[in-house]
PDB file of C-alpha atoms in Angstrom:
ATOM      1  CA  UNK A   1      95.809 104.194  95.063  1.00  0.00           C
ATOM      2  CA  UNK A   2      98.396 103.285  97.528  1.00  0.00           C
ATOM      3  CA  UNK A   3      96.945 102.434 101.270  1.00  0.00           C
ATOM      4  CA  UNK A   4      99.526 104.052 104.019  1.00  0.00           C
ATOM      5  CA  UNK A   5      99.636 102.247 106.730  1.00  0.00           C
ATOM      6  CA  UNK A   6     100.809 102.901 110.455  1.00  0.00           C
ATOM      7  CA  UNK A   7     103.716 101.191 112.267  1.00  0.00           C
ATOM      8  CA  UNK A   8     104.784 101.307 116.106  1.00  0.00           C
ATOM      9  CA  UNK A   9     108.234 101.086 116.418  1.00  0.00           C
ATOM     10  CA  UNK A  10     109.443 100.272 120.282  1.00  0.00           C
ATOM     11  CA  UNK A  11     113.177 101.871 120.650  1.00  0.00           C
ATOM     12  CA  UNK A  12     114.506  99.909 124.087  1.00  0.00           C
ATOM     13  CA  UNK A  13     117.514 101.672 125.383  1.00  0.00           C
ATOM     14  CA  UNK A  14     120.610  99.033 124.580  1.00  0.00           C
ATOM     15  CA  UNK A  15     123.369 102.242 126.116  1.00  0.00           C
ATOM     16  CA  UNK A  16     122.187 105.030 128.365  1.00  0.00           C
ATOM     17  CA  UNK A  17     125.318 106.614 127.198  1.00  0.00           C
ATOM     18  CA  UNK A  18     124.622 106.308 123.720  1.00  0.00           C
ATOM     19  CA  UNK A  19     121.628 107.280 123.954  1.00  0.00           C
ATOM     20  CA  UNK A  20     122.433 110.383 125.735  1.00  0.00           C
ATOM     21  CA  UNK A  21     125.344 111.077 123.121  1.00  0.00           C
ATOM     22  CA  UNK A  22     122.923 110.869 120.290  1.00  0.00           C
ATOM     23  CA  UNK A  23     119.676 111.896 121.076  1.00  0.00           C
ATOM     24  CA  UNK A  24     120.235 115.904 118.879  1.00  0.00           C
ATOM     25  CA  UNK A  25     120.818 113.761 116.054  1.00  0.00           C
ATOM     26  CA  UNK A  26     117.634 111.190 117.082  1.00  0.00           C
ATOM     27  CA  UNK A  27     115.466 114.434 117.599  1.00  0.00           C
ATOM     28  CA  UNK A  28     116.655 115.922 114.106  1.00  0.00           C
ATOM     29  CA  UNK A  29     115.573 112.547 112.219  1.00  0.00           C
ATOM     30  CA  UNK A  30     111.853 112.821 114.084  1.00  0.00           C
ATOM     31  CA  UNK A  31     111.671 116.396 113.026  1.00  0.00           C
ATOM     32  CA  UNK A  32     112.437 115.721 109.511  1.00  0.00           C
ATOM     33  CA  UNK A  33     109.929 112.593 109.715  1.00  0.00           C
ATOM     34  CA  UNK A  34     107.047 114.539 111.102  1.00  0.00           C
ATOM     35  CA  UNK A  35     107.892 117.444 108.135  1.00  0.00           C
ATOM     36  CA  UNK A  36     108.223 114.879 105.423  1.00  0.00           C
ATOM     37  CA  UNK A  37     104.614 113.376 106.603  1.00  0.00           C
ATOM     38  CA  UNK A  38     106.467 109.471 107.635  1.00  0.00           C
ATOM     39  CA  UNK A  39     106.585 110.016 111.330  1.00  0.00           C
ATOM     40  CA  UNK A  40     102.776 110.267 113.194  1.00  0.00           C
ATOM     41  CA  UNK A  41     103.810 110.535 116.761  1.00  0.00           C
ATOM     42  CA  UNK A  42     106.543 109.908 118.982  1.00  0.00           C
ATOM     43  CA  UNK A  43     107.589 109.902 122.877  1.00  0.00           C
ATOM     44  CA  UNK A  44     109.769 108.665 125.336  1.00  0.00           C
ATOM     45  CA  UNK A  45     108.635 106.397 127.981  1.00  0.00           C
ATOM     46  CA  UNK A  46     108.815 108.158 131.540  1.00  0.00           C
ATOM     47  CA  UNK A  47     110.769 105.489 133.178  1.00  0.00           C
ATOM     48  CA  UNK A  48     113.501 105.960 130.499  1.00  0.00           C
ATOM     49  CA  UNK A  49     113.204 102.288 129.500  1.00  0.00           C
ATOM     50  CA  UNK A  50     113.110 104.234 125.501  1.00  0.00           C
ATOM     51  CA  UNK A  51     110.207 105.474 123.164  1.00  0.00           C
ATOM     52  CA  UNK A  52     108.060 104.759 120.592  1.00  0.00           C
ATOM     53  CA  UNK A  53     108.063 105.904 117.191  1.00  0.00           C
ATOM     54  CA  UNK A  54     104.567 105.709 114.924  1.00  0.00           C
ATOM     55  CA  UNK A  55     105.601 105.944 111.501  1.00  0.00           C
ATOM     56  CA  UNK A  56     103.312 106.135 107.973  1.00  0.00           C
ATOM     57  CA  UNK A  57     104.869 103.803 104.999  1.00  0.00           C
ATOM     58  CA  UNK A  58     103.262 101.401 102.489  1.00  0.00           C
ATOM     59  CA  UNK A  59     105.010  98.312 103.971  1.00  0.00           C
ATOM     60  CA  UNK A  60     107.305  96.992 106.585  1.00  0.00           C
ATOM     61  CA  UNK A  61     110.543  97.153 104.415  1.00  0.00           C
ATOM     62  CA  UNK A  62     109.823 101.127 103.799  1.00  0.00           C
ATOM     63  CA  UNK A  63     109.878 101.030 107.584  1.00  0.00           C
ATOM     64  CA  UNK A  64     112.457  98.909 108.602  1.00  0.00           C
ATOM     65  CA  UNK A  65     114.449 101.764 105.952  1.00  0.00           C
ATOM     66  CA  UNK A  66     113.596 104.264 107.844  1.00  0.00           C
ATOM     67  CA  UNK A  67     113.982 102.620 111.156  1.00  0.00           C
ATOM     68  CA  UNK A  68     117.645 101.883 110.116  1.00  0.00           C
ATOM     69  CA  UNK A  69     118.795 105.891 109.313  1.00  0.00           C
ATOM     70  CA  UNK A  70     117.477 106.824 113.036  1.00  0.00           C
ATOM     71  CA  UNK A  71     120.583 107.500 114.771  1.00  0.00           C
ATOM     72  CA  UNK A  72     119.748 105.800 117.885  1.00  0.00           C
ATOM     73  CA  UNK A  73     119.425 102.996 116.025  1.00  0.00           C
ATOM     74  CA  UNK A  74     122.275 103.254 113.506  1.00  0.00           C
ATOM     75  CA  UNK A  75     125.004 104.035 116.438  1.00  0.00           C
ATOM     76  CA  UNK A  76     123.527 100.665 118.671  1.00  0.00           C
ATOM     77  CA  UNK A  77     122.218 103.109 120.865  1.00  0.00           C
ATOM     78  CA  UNK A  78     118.685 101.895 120.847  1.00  0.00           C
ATOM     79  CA  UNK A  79     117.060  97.810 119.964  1.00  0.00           C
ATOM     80  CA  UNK A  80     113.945  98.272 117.912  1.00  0.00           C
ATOM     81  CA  UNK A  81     110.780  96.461 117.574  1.00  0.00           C
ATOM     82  CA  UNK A  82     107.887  96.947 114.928  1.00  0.00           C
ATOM     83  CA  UNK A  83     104.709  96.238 114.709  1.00  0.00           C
ATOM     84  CA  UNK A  84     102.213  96.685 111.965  1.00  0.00           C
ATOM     85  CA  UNK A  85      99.592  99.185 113.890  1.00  0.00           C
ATOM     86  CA  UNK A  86      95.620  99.893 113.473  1.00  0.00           C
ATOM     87  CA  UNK A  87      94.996 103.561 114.453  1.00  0.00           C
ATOM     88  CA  UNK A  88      91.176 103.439 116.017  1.00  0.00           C
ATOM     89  CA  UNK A  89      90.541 107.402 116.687  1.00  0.00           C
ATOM     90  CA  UNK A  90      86.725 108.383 118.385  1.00  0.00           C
ATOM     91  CA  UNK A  91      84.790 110.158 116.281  1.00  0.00           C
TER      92      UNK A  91
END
């Protein structure tokens, strides 16, 4: 049985402009990801510095995949970080 696992993927703002030009596409890609079951959550930050993305993949490389086809990302519109997360959730 294959273990998903989470990542947190930071999206700093490299062009406002950019970002602004692309986000219908950016917001199309995180609908299809939260459809398809590979995107958990995602937000901007309020003081427009960028967003985070959580995505669901077996390994970093699935991510980093997927990472690459967001539009933000693909037109230099947005850096990106990732980090390999633990979701903790209350009972």
């Amino acid at each position: 049985m294959v273990k998903l696992k989470y990542f947190a993927v930071f999206l700093p703002v490299i062009s406002v402009e950019r970002s602004q030009q692309y986000r219908p596409l950016h917001l199309e890609f995180l609908e299809k990801g939260r459809n398809e079951g590979w995107i958990f959550a995602n937000g901007r930050f309020v003081d427009g510095s960028g967003g985070l993305v959580i995505y669901i993949a077996e390994s970093m490389d699935d991510v980093l995949a997927k990472v690459k086809q967001d539009p933000f990302v693909a037109m230099e519109a947005r850096g990106y970080e990732i980090h390999e997360w633990e979701l903790v959730m209350r009972a």
